[in-house]
Amino acid sequence: MENISFNELKKIAKKWEMKENTSKIALLGDCATQYLCVAIRGMCVKKRINADIWEADYDQIYAQIFNSESEMYAINPDYVILFFSSEKLLEQYETTDNTKRNCFVSEAMGNIEQCWKRLSQVQGLKIIQFQFVEIDDKVYGNYGNKIKNSFLYCLKTIQYQILEKACQYNNVYLMDLNSIQSDIGRNLFFDEKIYYLTKSTISFTALPLVADRTTDILRALQGNVVKCVICDLDNTLWGGTVAEDGMSGIQIGELGTGRAFTDLQRWLKLLKERGILLAVCSKNDQNTVLKVFRENSDMILKENDFAVFVANYEDKAANIKYIQSVLNIGYDSMVFLDDSCFERNLVRTLIPDIMVPELPEDPALYLKYLKDLNLFESASSSEEDVERTEQYRRESKRKELQRQFASYQEYLKNLNMEVTNSSFDPFHFPRIAQLTQRSNQFNLRTIRYTEAEIKKISQNRDYITQYYELRDKFGDHGLTGIVILKKIDRDALFIDTFLMSCRVLKRGMEEYIMNHIIQIAKKNNCIKVIGEYIPTVKNGIVKNFYNDMGLRIHNKNQWIINVNEYKNKTTEIKEKAQ
Amino acid sequence: MYDMSEKDILMKLNLIFRDVFEDETIVVNEETVSDDIEAWDSLEHINLIIEIENAFAFKFSMEEVSTLKNVGEIVDVILKKSKQN
């Protein structure tokens, strides 16, 4: 994010407009929140997040949460931001009797957890809790770290216990306010005079940063996550150019300037291990650069850390378009790293949706700059994250095989695809929830579910659930299709959720699943199946899906079919033999 | 901070006022008070204070912010603080 002032953000906030399907945010704080509210509204407009924010009156957290008739419940928010301030906590500590301070932590945690519990009663509500910033009354100096009842010790304990407790609540997300204070320092984060005049515990310098990080969480919760980093090589992943300096002359390794590039590679490797895809896009001879990966022992990243590897002399925009076609993810979920200003501008101009950080001149500053951008905010994680790169590498191999076949049908047949499917089980809840949050393209209704909601649905007898795992002769695609059906009107099934990972489109999976839905309907004595399409910016590819499957128009954006009228669609995919 | 005359300070403040209130027609003088500008509410007051601090590289005291009566007094504070530097 470029540095933007509160004043500029305030102006942008004035341009806010109500749109369709606007998310609603309720902001509750025990300190002044009116400036934060303006900053968040401005950031939402700036980052094109479709959200409206309502601010409770000063210090009304409990009043709004524990009164069922409160204004907050009346507006039916999708998100509640809870801002318990450290300054208020200190006030509470100071007014707690000296002899009762040993209960201070458990009381404070108890109050917070009561709020989470009460808010969790609202279906689908997500809580964004600001972490406490570290402040100190300094009455013991450093020794406060060894005194359990000191404010410092209590605050640090509360900070830690919040981490532990939040793990137990799938609907609570933590905004690390303390890390923002660490980045810029207390002197810039807090303005004493502003605090005494307005009770705002965040300075005007820090407000834009806080709004930025908070809206990063909103974006992740709405499914806008970065999925791939495309890297240039010369002067980006190593110092120097391999063409001129030779394989051993490039700067990489433990010592000297090479260390900056080594650290960057180590970080990229961490990203890959957590499920971000890496790709290479380099203007070099392919064999020359592959040699570096294979033979330079100082390299941290190896060839198989990359899902796609492109090295040639064509223009980078064209190469990035090729990478996109292999991975089949949106350009707006990709990041492009290149030290060359020329290449950055070229790609930005030709592919406006892709994110191109303006890397600083000095490679020593690459890593800090990239970390400060907070590009990899997330709202979920699952076991499949670890495997993701390997999945995409196999996909590259499939694409190569395809070129060998005269017809696409023959190629599909040759893949020997098999599906295993089952109703939702606890082991798969995380991956299922994650898919509902990330899938944007082949997603008929784009309903986002948390793990807790998936669990509820799986236990509800009005719902029939199925997940689908696809395998072919190259390997396992993992869990790639999800269907949630709701029984309505005693003899009908409504397709609440029908989504597929974009990795497996156009292989016959769509037809297989549709056939299966009709089978399920018949098994459950349902005569009708109804599907709905809710249009979004990203799911245009399924606009006519139900029409193509032979259903007829029912109401606005809905299609219906009688199970006896449905004709099974051909597909090369078979159910796995038991 | 180099020596600015009252006139220079007023001119610079005028630019800040025009930016904060998004109104190119604003002309402030020593007697201007918050009632003179419709958008000048308590939220904008603090925003204005911060913008002035950033532009002139100094900090108001808590007392000064709460007792300022008109733009003339802002100019006086800026003059005083610039002499201190």
XYZ file of C-alpha atoms in Angstrom:
663
model
C 0.000 0.000 0.000
C 1.375 3.422 -0.827
C 1.365 5.753 2.167
C -1.985 7.470 2.277
C -2.968 10.097 4.831
C -6.091 10.006 6.948
C -7.213 13.202 5.208
C -7.034 11.534 1.772
C -8.810 8.449 3.079
C -11.576 10.659 4.509
C -12.121 12.191 1.053
C -12.282 8.772 -0.561
C -14.784 7.637 2.090
C -17.157 10.369 0.930
C -17.431 8.565 -2.410
C -18.849 5.441 -0.769
C -22.041 4.147 -2.391
C -24.515 1.461 -1.387
C -24.480 -1.390 -3.897
C -26.059 -4.819 -4.323
C -25.055 -7.505 -1.830
C -23.127 -5.081 0.358
C -21.558 -6.764 3.404
C -22.343 -5.107 6.714
C -19.704 -4.363 9.323
C -20.461 -3.316 12.900
C -17.606 -1.537 14.717
C -17.651 -1.781 18.511
C -14.939 -0.246 20.671
C -14.228 0.774 24.241
C -12.285 3.772 22.918
C -13.165 6.400 20.299
C -13.836 4.773 16.950
C -15.242 7.538 14.720
C -11.933 8.177 12.944
C -11.265 4.465 12.534
C -14.742 4.098 11.040
C -14.003 6.768 8.426
C -10.603 5.216 7.669
C -12.082 1.738 7.167
C -14.859 3.092 4.960
C -12.304 4.923 2.821
C -10.109 1.817 2.566
C -13.108 -0.263 1.468
C -13.795 2.182 -1.351
C -10.106 2.334 -2.293
C -9.707 -1.454 -2.360
C -13.120 -2.001 -3.945
C -14.491 -4.002 -1.046
C -18.266 -3.903 -1.140
C -19.024 -3.208 2.522
C -20.951 -0.759 4.666
C -19.734 0.089 8.153
C -21.857 1.064 11.141
C -20.251 2.415 14.289
C -21.701 1.929 17.764
C -21.634 4.798 20.240
C -18.595 5.210 22.473
C -17.839 2.314 24.848
C -20.925 0.258 24.024
C -19.402 -3.163 23.420
C -21.347 -4.990 26.107
C -24.479 -2.877 25.711
C -24.716 -3.754 22.031
C -23.772 -7.423 22.339
C -25.836 -8.473 25.361
C -29.034 -6.658 24.429
C -30.939 -8.672 21.842
C -32.867 -5.556 20.810
C -29.749 -3.486 20.205
C -29.123 -1.453 17.060
C -26.275 -3.789 16.189
C -28.513 -6.855 15.961
C -31.119 -4.810 14.123
C -28.751 -4.089 11.239
C -27.870 -7.802 11.031
C -24.115 -7.429 10.472
C -21.979 -9.972 8.607
C -18.857 -8.866 10.485
C -18.345 -7.414 13.951
C -15.069 -5.650 14.712
C -14.298 -5.818 18.441
C -11.820 -3.202 19.614
C -10.925 -3.660 23.265
C -8.143 -1.143 23.879
C -5.061 -1.653 26.042
C -5.609 1.798 27.536
C -9.059 0.804 28.818
C -7.574 -2.429 30.121
C -5.017 -0.400 32.079
C -7.824 1.761 33.496
C -9.602 -1.405 34.631
C -6.391 -2.723 36.139
C -5.789 0.527 38.031
C -9.287 0.473 39.493
C -9.039 -3.193 40.460
C -8.272 -3.589 44.121
C -4.622 -4.545 44.666
C -5.625 -7.741 46.428
C -7.867 -8.854 43.549
C -5.353 -8.387 40.732
C -4.532 -12.085 40.652
C -7.938 -12.587 39.001
C -7.461 -9.782 36.532
C -6.425 -11.953 33.586
C -9.154 -14.545 33.988
C -11.792 -11.833 34.383
C -10.634 -9.960 31.295
C -10.515 -13.174 29.241
C -13.904 -14.169 30.633
C -15.462 -10.897 29.458
C -14.026 -11.285 25.986
C -15.071 -14.900 25.642
C -18.615 -14.066 26.765
C -18.782 -11.627 23.860
C -17.546 -14.262 21.416
C -20.018 -16.815 22.740
C -22.987 -14.471 22.471
C -22.040 -13.325 18.973
C -21.485 -16.937 17.901
C -25.203 -17.508 18.376
C -25.749 -15.499 15.210
C -25.425 -17.786 12.200
C -22.640 -16.812 9.830
C -21.463 -13.816 11.851
C -17.696 -13.351 11.753
C -15.773 -11.589 14.495
C -12.638 -9.555 13.834
C -10.941 -9.010 17.171
C -8.171 -6.422 17.484
C -5.247 -7.860 19.441
C -4.147 -5.751 22.413
C -1.132 -3.527 21.794
C 1.690 -3.771 24.292
C 1.832 -0.857 26.701
C 3.491 -0.674 30.095
C 2.910 1.336 33.252
C 6.663 0.928 33.833
C 6.202 0.742 37.602
C 8.593 -2.186 37.863
C 10.891 -1.496 34.931
C 12.079 -4.714 33.290
C 11.272 -6.600 36.467
C 7.578 -6.318 35.640
C 8.206 -9.267 33.295
C 8.776 -11.435 36.350
C 5.843 -10.275 38.458
C 2.658 -12.178 37.632
C 0.338 -9.473 38.940
C 2.057 -6.571 37.213
C 0.073 -4.942 34.442
C 2.785 -5.807 31.941
C 2.737 -9.486 32.812
C -1.072 -9.561 32.802
C -1.269 -7.850 29.412
C 1.236 -10.216 27.812
C -0.625 -13.171 29.313
C -3.908 -11.865 27.905
C -2.315 -11.412 24.491
C -1.214 -15.036 24.534
C -4.493 -16.405 25.898
C -6.361 -14.628 23.130
C -4.289 -16.579 20.595
C -5.127 -19.830 22.358
C -8.831 -19.063 22.724
C -9.213 -17.867 19.138
C -8.094 -21.298 17.925
C -11.235 -22.722 19.498
C -13.538 -20.380 17.592
C -13.736 -20.802 13.816
C -15.618 -17.517 13.492
C -13.063 -15.345 15.311
C -10.280 -13.702 13.309
C -7.485 -11.738 14.961
C -6.209 -8.411 13.626
C -2.681 -8.033 14.940
C -2.824 -4.386 15.997
C 0.305 -4.918 18.076
C 2.398 -5.801 15.028
C 1.444 -2.473 13.430
C 2.636 -0.692 16.567
C 5.874 -2.715 16.428
C 6.419 -1.766 12.796
C 6.120 1.992 13.292
C 6.885 2.332 17.020
C 4.720 3.541 19.876
C 5.766 7.162 19.264
C 4.064 7.170 15.882
C 1.255 4.755 16.738
C -0.111 6.711 19.727
C -0.687 10.466 20.009
C -1.130 11.521 23.645
C -2.823 14.806 22.862
C -5.317 13.170 20.486
C -6.033 10.524 23.103
C -6.799 13.070 25.818
C -8.906 15.208 23.495
C -10.855 12.488 21.692
C -10.179 9.127 23.396
C -8.814 7.707 20.137
C -6.052 5.224 20.979
C -4.702 5.199 17.431
C -2.875 8.213 15.977
C -3.828 9.717 12.621
C -0.510 8.430 11.288
C -1.432 4.868 12.194
C -5.134 4.923 11.266
C -4.581 4.240 7.527
C -2.326 1.267 8.367
C -4.913 -0.147 10.769
C -7.673 0.292 8.187
C -5.458 -1.369 5.572
C -4.730 -4.464 7.679
C -8.351 -4.781 8.788
C -9.598 -4.640 5.206
C -6.955 -7.220 4.214
C -8.807 -9.626 6.500
C -12.142 -8.704 4.897
C -10.722 -9.392 1.448
C -9.431 -12.794 2.513
C -12.808 -13.609 4.088
C -14.487 -12.706 0.810
C -12.272 -15.109 -1.108
C -9.862 -12.561 -2.603
C -6.595 -14.255 -1.779
C -3.254 -14.351 -3.520
C -2.670 -17.830 -4.869
C 0.485 -17.472 -6.949
C 3.780 -15.553 -7.074
C 5.494 -15.301 -10.464
C 9.216 -14.592 -10.171
C 11.789 -13.175 -12.504
C 15.257 -14.654 -11.921
C 18.167 -12.273 -12.680
C 18.490 -9.654 -9.915
C 15.263 -10.869 -8.377
C 15.939 -14.383 -7.072
C 19.735 -13.993 -7.349
C 22.123 -11.065 -7.809
C 23.580 -10.431 -11.232
C 22.635 -12.061 -14.535
C 23.432 -15.673 -15.268
C 24.097 -14.927 -18.943
C 26.954 -12.539 -18.078
C 28.158 -13.738 -14.663
C 27.845 -17.452 -15.290
C 26.270 -20.009 -13.025
C 28.871 -19.632 -10.268
C 29.183 -15.857 -10.579
C 25.660 -14.949 -9.538
C 25.174 -13.622 -5.996
C 23.506 -16.186 -3.748
C 24.509 -17.993 -0.586
C 25.259 -17.324 3.070
C 27.679 -14.427 2.777
C 27.668 -10.895 1.468
C 25.088 -9.407 -0.850
C 23.979 -12.880 -1.968
C 22.451 -13.370 1.479
C 19.646 -10.896 0.669
C 18.588 -13.100 -2.238
C 18.970 -16.270 -0.186
C 16.645 -14.852 2.460
C 14.116 -13.943 -0.211
C 14.269 -17.499 -1.588
C 13.827 -18.935 1.898
C 10.722 -16.816 2.363
C 9.293 -17.857 -0.999
C 9.876 -21.463 -0.009
C 7.861 -20.892 3.189
C 5.070 -19.476 1.064
C 5.130 -22.511 -1.189
C 4.986 -24.810 1.833
C 1.873 -23.010 3.017
C 0.094 -23.473 -0.279
C 1.065 -20.489 -2.445
C 2.075 -21.491 -5.966
C 5.388 -20.270 -7.347
C 6.150 -19.764 -11.013
C 9.236 -18.640 -12.937
C 9.015 -16.130 -15.767
C 12.521 -15.317 -16.951
C 14.024 -13.811 -20.113
C 16.781 -16.333 -20.471
C 17.706 -19.529 -22.206
C 15.799 -22.321 -20.444
C 18.746 -24.714 -20.145
C 21.016 -22.026 -18.747
C 18.685 -21.196 -15.875
C 17.695 -24.790 -15.190
C 21.405 -25.484 -14.748
C 21.531 -22.920 -11.924
C 18.677 -24.652 -10.083
C 20.168 -28.086 -10.627
C 23.846 -27.405 -10.005
C 24.302 -24.286 -7.852
C 24.217 -25.704 -4.328
C 23.606 -22.265 -2.766
C 20.146 -22.111 -4.326
C 17.368 -22.632 -1.769
C 14.562 -22.985 -4.301
C 14.627 -26.038 -6.529
C 12.947 -26.785 -9.826
C 10.154 -28.765 -8.190
C 9.240 -25.839 -5.930
C 7.709 -24.196 -8.984
C 4.327 -25.145 -10.403
C 5.211 -23.637 -13.781
C 8.657 -22.835 -15.165
C 8.904 -20.499 -18.150
C 12.241 -19.277 -19.498
C 12.425 -17.903 -23.040
C 12.849 -14.656 -24.971
C 9.182 -13.895 -25.597
C 7.491 -10.931 -23.948
C 6.632 -11.429 -20.298
C 2.963 -10.502 -20.603
C 2.451 -13.321 -23.107
C 4.341 -15.716 -20.829
C 2.236 -14.701 -17.839
C -0.898 -15.320 -19.895
C 0.417 -18.805 -20.610
C 1.096 -19.375 -16.895
C -2.449 -18.244 -16.132
C -3.853 -20.711 -18.647
C -1.984 -23.581 -17.002
C -2.978 -22.671 -13.449
C -6.449 -21.416 -14.366
C -6.689 -18.926 -11.516
C -7.672 -15.257 -11.797
C -5.015 -12.661 -12.629
C -6.147 -10.798 -9.520
C -4.862 -13.689 -7.403
C -1.360 -13.410 -8.879
C 1.674 -11.368 -7.883
C 4.546 -10.613 -10.290
C 8.055 -9.903 -8.958
C 10.629 -8.330 -11.263
C 13.518 -5.965 -10.578
C 13.099 -4.354 -14.003
C 10.961 -1.242 -14.086
C 10.381 -1.802 -17.803
C 9.011 -5.323 -17.319
C 6.851 -4.241 -14.381
C 5.248 -1.443 -16.355
C 4.751 -3.678 -19.384
C 2.933 -6.323 -17.370
C 0.903 -3.767 -15.407
C -0.261 -2.144 -18.623
C -1.122 -5.325 -20.494
C -2.548 -7.258 -17.524
C -4.163 -4.641 -15.241
C -5.590 -7.159 -12.748
C -2.268 -8.701 -11.717
C -0.509 -7.263 -8.679
C 2.959 -5.906 -9.480
C 4.812 -4.646 -6.395
C 7.126 -1.729 -7.067
C 10.278 -3.430 -5.765
C 12.785 -0.984 -4.248
C 16.128 -0.330 -6.001
C 18.160 -2.011 -3.276
C 17.689 -5.814 -3.129
C 18.477 -5.660 0.617
C 15.048 -4.067 0.983
C 13.041 -6.517 -1.187
C 11.952 -8.777 1.651
C 10.918 -6.039 4.065
C 9.002 -4.251 1.322
C 7.158 -7.416 0.319
C 6.335 -8.381 3.895
C 4.949 -4.908 4.644
C 2.526 -5.282 1.735
C 0.859 -8.118 3.660
C -0.037 -9.892 0.426
C -0.756 -13.305 1.874
C -3.629 -12.680 4.259
C -5.674 -15.809 4.690
C -8.968 -16.916 6.166
C -8.391 -20.647 6.127
C -5.822 -23.346 5.864
C -6.033 -27.045 5.193
C -3.891 -30.124 4.667
C -4.192 -29.749 0.901
C -2.216 -26.481 1.030
C 0.981 -28.467 1.460
C 0.278 -30.531 -1.643
C -0.859 -27.751 -3.908
C 2.359 -27.239 -5.880
C 2.687 -30.943 -6.567
C -0.899 -30.955 -7.856
C -0.143 -28.199 -10.332
C 3.095 -29.809 -11.477
C 1.082 -32.881 -12.396
C -1.288 -30.596 -14.263
C 1.600 -29.312 -16.362
C 2.336 -32.910 -17.307
C -1.282 -33.473 -18.300
C -1.152 -30.442 -20.551
C 1.900 -31.860 -22.256
C 0.165 -35.217 -22.790
C -2.832 -33.508 -24.308
C -0.756 -32.193 -27.156
C -0.132 -35.784 -28.221
C -3.763 -36.632 -28.891
C -5.709 -35.820 -32.025
C -8.959 -35.205 -30.195
C -9.660 -33.900 -26.752
C -12.111 -36.760 -26.138
C -9.407 -39.353 -26.799
C -7.100 -37.543 -24.423
C -9.741 -37.543 -21.687
C -10.410 -41.242 -22.200
C -6.705 -41.930 -21.954
C -6.507 -40.222 -18.572
C -8.473 -43.052 -16.882
C -10.308 -40.659 -14.573
C -12.071 -41.974 -11.494
C -14.190 -40.301 -8.868
C -14.770 -41.206 -5.252
C -17.539 -39.350 -3.554
C -19.075 -39.317 -0.132
C -21.197 -37.166 2.137
C -19.263 -34.631 4.207
C -17.153 -36.138 6.984
C -15.235 -34.342 9.777
C -11.850 -35.123 8.238
C -12.791 -33.121 5.138
C -14.602 -30.208 6.828
C -11.566 -27.864 6.618
C -10.944 -28.472 2.916
C -14.665 -28.235 2.130
C -14.996 -24.913 3.959
C -11.828 -23.637 2.307
C -13.144 -24.509 -1.167
C -16.390 -22.638 -0.519
C -14.323 -19.606 0.498
C -11.853 -19.694 -2.388
C -13.867 -20.882 -5.386
C -14.962 -18.008 -7.565
C -15.336 -19.293 -11.129
C -17.236 -22.579 -11.240
C -19.467 -21.618 -8.348
C -23.186 -21.369 -9.003
C -24.242 -19.430 -5.880
C -20.920 -18.392 -4.230
C -22.099 -18.987 -0.686
C -19.107 -18.912 1.701
C -19.174 -21.333 4.608
C -16.981 -21.629 7.687
C -15.977 -25.020 9.082
C -18.564 -24.620 11.846
C -21.291 -24.018 9.264
C -20.211 -27.035 7.201
C -20.383 -29.174 10.322
C -23.905 -27.902 11.063
C -25.050 -28.636 7.522
C -23.606 -32.137 7.593
C -25.615 -32.868 10.755
C -28.843 -31.361 9.431
C -31.227 -33.938 8.002
C -32.773 -31.444 5.625
C -29.503 -31.389 3.698
C -27.778 -33.953 1.513
C -24.084 -33.306 1.027
C -21.457 -34.745 -1.310
C -17.823 -34.045 -1.954
C -16.031 -35.463 -4.987
C -12.393 -36.522 -5.296
C -10.919 -36.975 -8.754
C -8.002 -39.186 -9.656
C -6.386 -39.960 -12.997
C -3.375 -41.887 -14.188
C -1.057 -39.000 -13.302
C -2.194 -38.737 -9.721
C -4.755 -37.421 -7.332
C -6.501 -34.078 -7.800
C -7.815 -34.251 -4.254
C -11.169 -32.882 -3.233
C -12.386 -30.821 -6.163
C -16.184 -30.793 -6.204
C -18.795 -29.934 -3.616
C -22.565 -30.240 -3.707
C -25.031 -29.260 -0.992
C -28.672 -30.123 -1.638
C -31.597 -28.944 0.427
C -34.890 -30.823 0.667
C -37.788 -28.467 0.028
C -41.525 -28.885 -0.574
C -41.361 -32.598 0.331
C -40.570 -33.727 -3.195
C -37.940 -31.332 -4.447
C -34.226 -30.797 -4.020
C -32.727 -27.312 -4.169
C -29.062 -27.098 -5.156
C -27.734 -24.787 -2.430
C -24.120 -25.236 -3.431
C -22.539 -26.620 -6.592
C -18.894 -25.729 -7.041
C -15.751 -27.166 -8.532
C -12.091 -26.302 -8.265
C -10.972 -24.582 -11.463
C -8.209 -27.176 -11.809
C -10.619 -29.794 -13.175
C -12.950 -27.911 -15.483
C -13.984 -29.284 -18.862
C -13.050 -32.898 -18.165
C -16.520 -34.260 -17.669
C -16.670 -33.654 -13.921
C -19.511 -31.150 -14.359
C -21.589 -33.761 -16.195
C -20.670 -36.496 -13.733
C -21.809 -34.433 -10.775
C -25.038 -33.284 -12.430
C -25.876 -36.908 -13.282
C -25.128 -37.822 -9.694
C -27.387 -35.102 -8.293
C -30.300 -36.535 -10.276
C -29.441 -40.013 -8.979
C -29.491 -38.664 -5.411
C -32.873 -37.032 -6.041
C -34.320 -40.334 -7.274
C -32.898 -42.199 -4.289
C -34.560 -39.725 -1.948
C -37.937 -39.854 -3.674
C -37.657 -36.361 -5.035
C -39.350 -35.562 -8.307
C -37.886 -32.143 -8.994
C -34.422 -30.649 -8.840
C -34.045 -26.865 -8.776
C -30.823 -25.018 -9.446
C -30.033 -21.339 -9.082
C -27.364 -19.085 -10.578
C -26.325 -16.012 -8.586
C -24.203 -13.830 -10.895
C -20.911 -12.398 -9.653
C -18.035 -10.664 -11.395
C -16.123 -13.961 -11.582
C -18.595 -16.780 -12.266
C -19.696 -15.901 -15.780
C -18.597 -19.316 -17.048
C -21.546 -21.011 -15.318
C -24.160 -18.530 -16.477
C -25.773 -21.104 -18.800
C -24.700 -24.249 -17.001
C -28.121 -25.457 -15.903
C -29.490 -24.594 -19.316
C -26.741 -26.680 -20.944
C -27.566 -29.570 -18.620
C -31.105 -29.599 -19.954
C -32.963 -27.848 -17.164
C -35.660 -25.329 -18.018
C -36.139 -21.806 -16.748
C -38.162 -21.673 -13.546
C -38.052 -18.246 -11.876
C -35.547 -15.433 -12.158
C -32.095 -17.087 -12.326
C -33.556 -20.492 -11.391
C -33.857 -23.692 -13.427
C -35.891 -26.807 -12.812
C -36.006 -30.382 -14.099
C -38.206 -33.335 -13.455
C -35.953 -36.314 -12.635
C -37.748 -38.486 -15.184
C -37.118 -35.960 -17.941
C -33.377 -35.670 -17.285
C -31.078 -37.255 -19.846
C -27.754 -38.502 -18.490
C -24.828 -36.573 -19.956
C -21.843 -38.440 -21.354
C -18.596 -38.266 -19.455
C -15.306 -40.144 -19.507
C -15.245 -40.090 -15.714
C -16.175 -43.283 -13.918
C -16.980 -44.029 -10.352
C -14.049 -45.721 -8.679
C -14.615 -49.453 -8.455
C -15.137 -50.399 -4.795
C 11.864 25.682 9.883
C 12.789 28.944 8.234
C 11.321 32.251 9.266
C 7.843 32.605 7.876
C 5.940 35.866 8.056
C 2.355 35.963 9.233
C 1.311 36.507 5.642
C 3.201 33.379 4.471
C 1.674 31.318 7.259
C -1.832 32.487 6.433
C -1.324 31.649 2.753
C -0.114 28.165 3.586
C -2.992 27.659 6.043
C -5.407 28.716 3.337
C -4.134 25.931 1.077
C -4.557 23.437 3.891
C -8.115 24.600 4.598
C -9.001 24.350 0.916
C -7.608 20.792 0.805
C -9.236 19.547 4.016
C -12.665 21.001 3.239
C -12.369 20.308 -0.531
C -13.426 23.858 -1.353
C -11.273 26.034 -3.633
C -13.246 29.156 -2.769
C -12.248 29.277 0.903
C -10.313 32.354 1.993
C -9.284 32.360 5.662
C -8.130 35.338 7.645
C -7.190 36.007 11.283
C -10.839 36.257 12.365
C -12.080 33.040 10.712
C -13.857 30.752 13.190
C -15.328 27.274 12.837
C -18.846 28.670 12.367
C -17.656 30.330 9.156
C -17.097 26.990 7.407
C -20.047 24.634 7.308
C -18.055 21.401 7.134
C -15.871 22.366 10.093
C -17.213 19.948 12.727
C -15.434 18.228 15.599
C -14.166 15.367 13.426
C -12.736 17.768 10.838
C -11.298 19.951 13.598
C -8.926 17.207 14.724
C -8.161 16.256 11.113
C -7.307 19.913 10.405
C -5.038 20.109 13.446
C -3.102 17.041 12.283
C -2.765 18.363 8.724
C -1.445 21.703 10.045
C 1.023 19.903 12.330
C 2.298 17.799 9.407
C 2.564 20.785 7.061
C 4.489 23.014 9.490
C 6.429 20.219 11.231
C 5.476 20.997 14.831
C 2.996 19.764 17.424
C 0.193 21.663 19.119
C -0.123 21.118 22.837
C -3.307 19.634 24.266
C -4.181 23.008 25.804
C -3.662 24.892 22.548
C -5.980 22.614 20.593
C -8.821 22.960 23.066
C -8.578 26.735 23.496
C -7.951 27.897 19.913
C -10.677 30.429 19.053
C -9.863 31.473 15.519
C -7.353 31.081 12.705
C -5.400 34.071 14.048
C -4.563 32.086 17.157
C -3.345 29.189 14.993
C -0.989 31.624 13.256
C 0.258 32.852 16.654
C 1.056 29.304 17.799
C 2.903 28.533 14.580
C 4.924 31.764 14.913
C 5.779 30.973 18.516
C 6.847 27.419 17.751
C 8.932 28.454 14.758
C 10.834 30.963 16.926
C 11.530 28.179 19.405
C 13.221 26.081 16.740
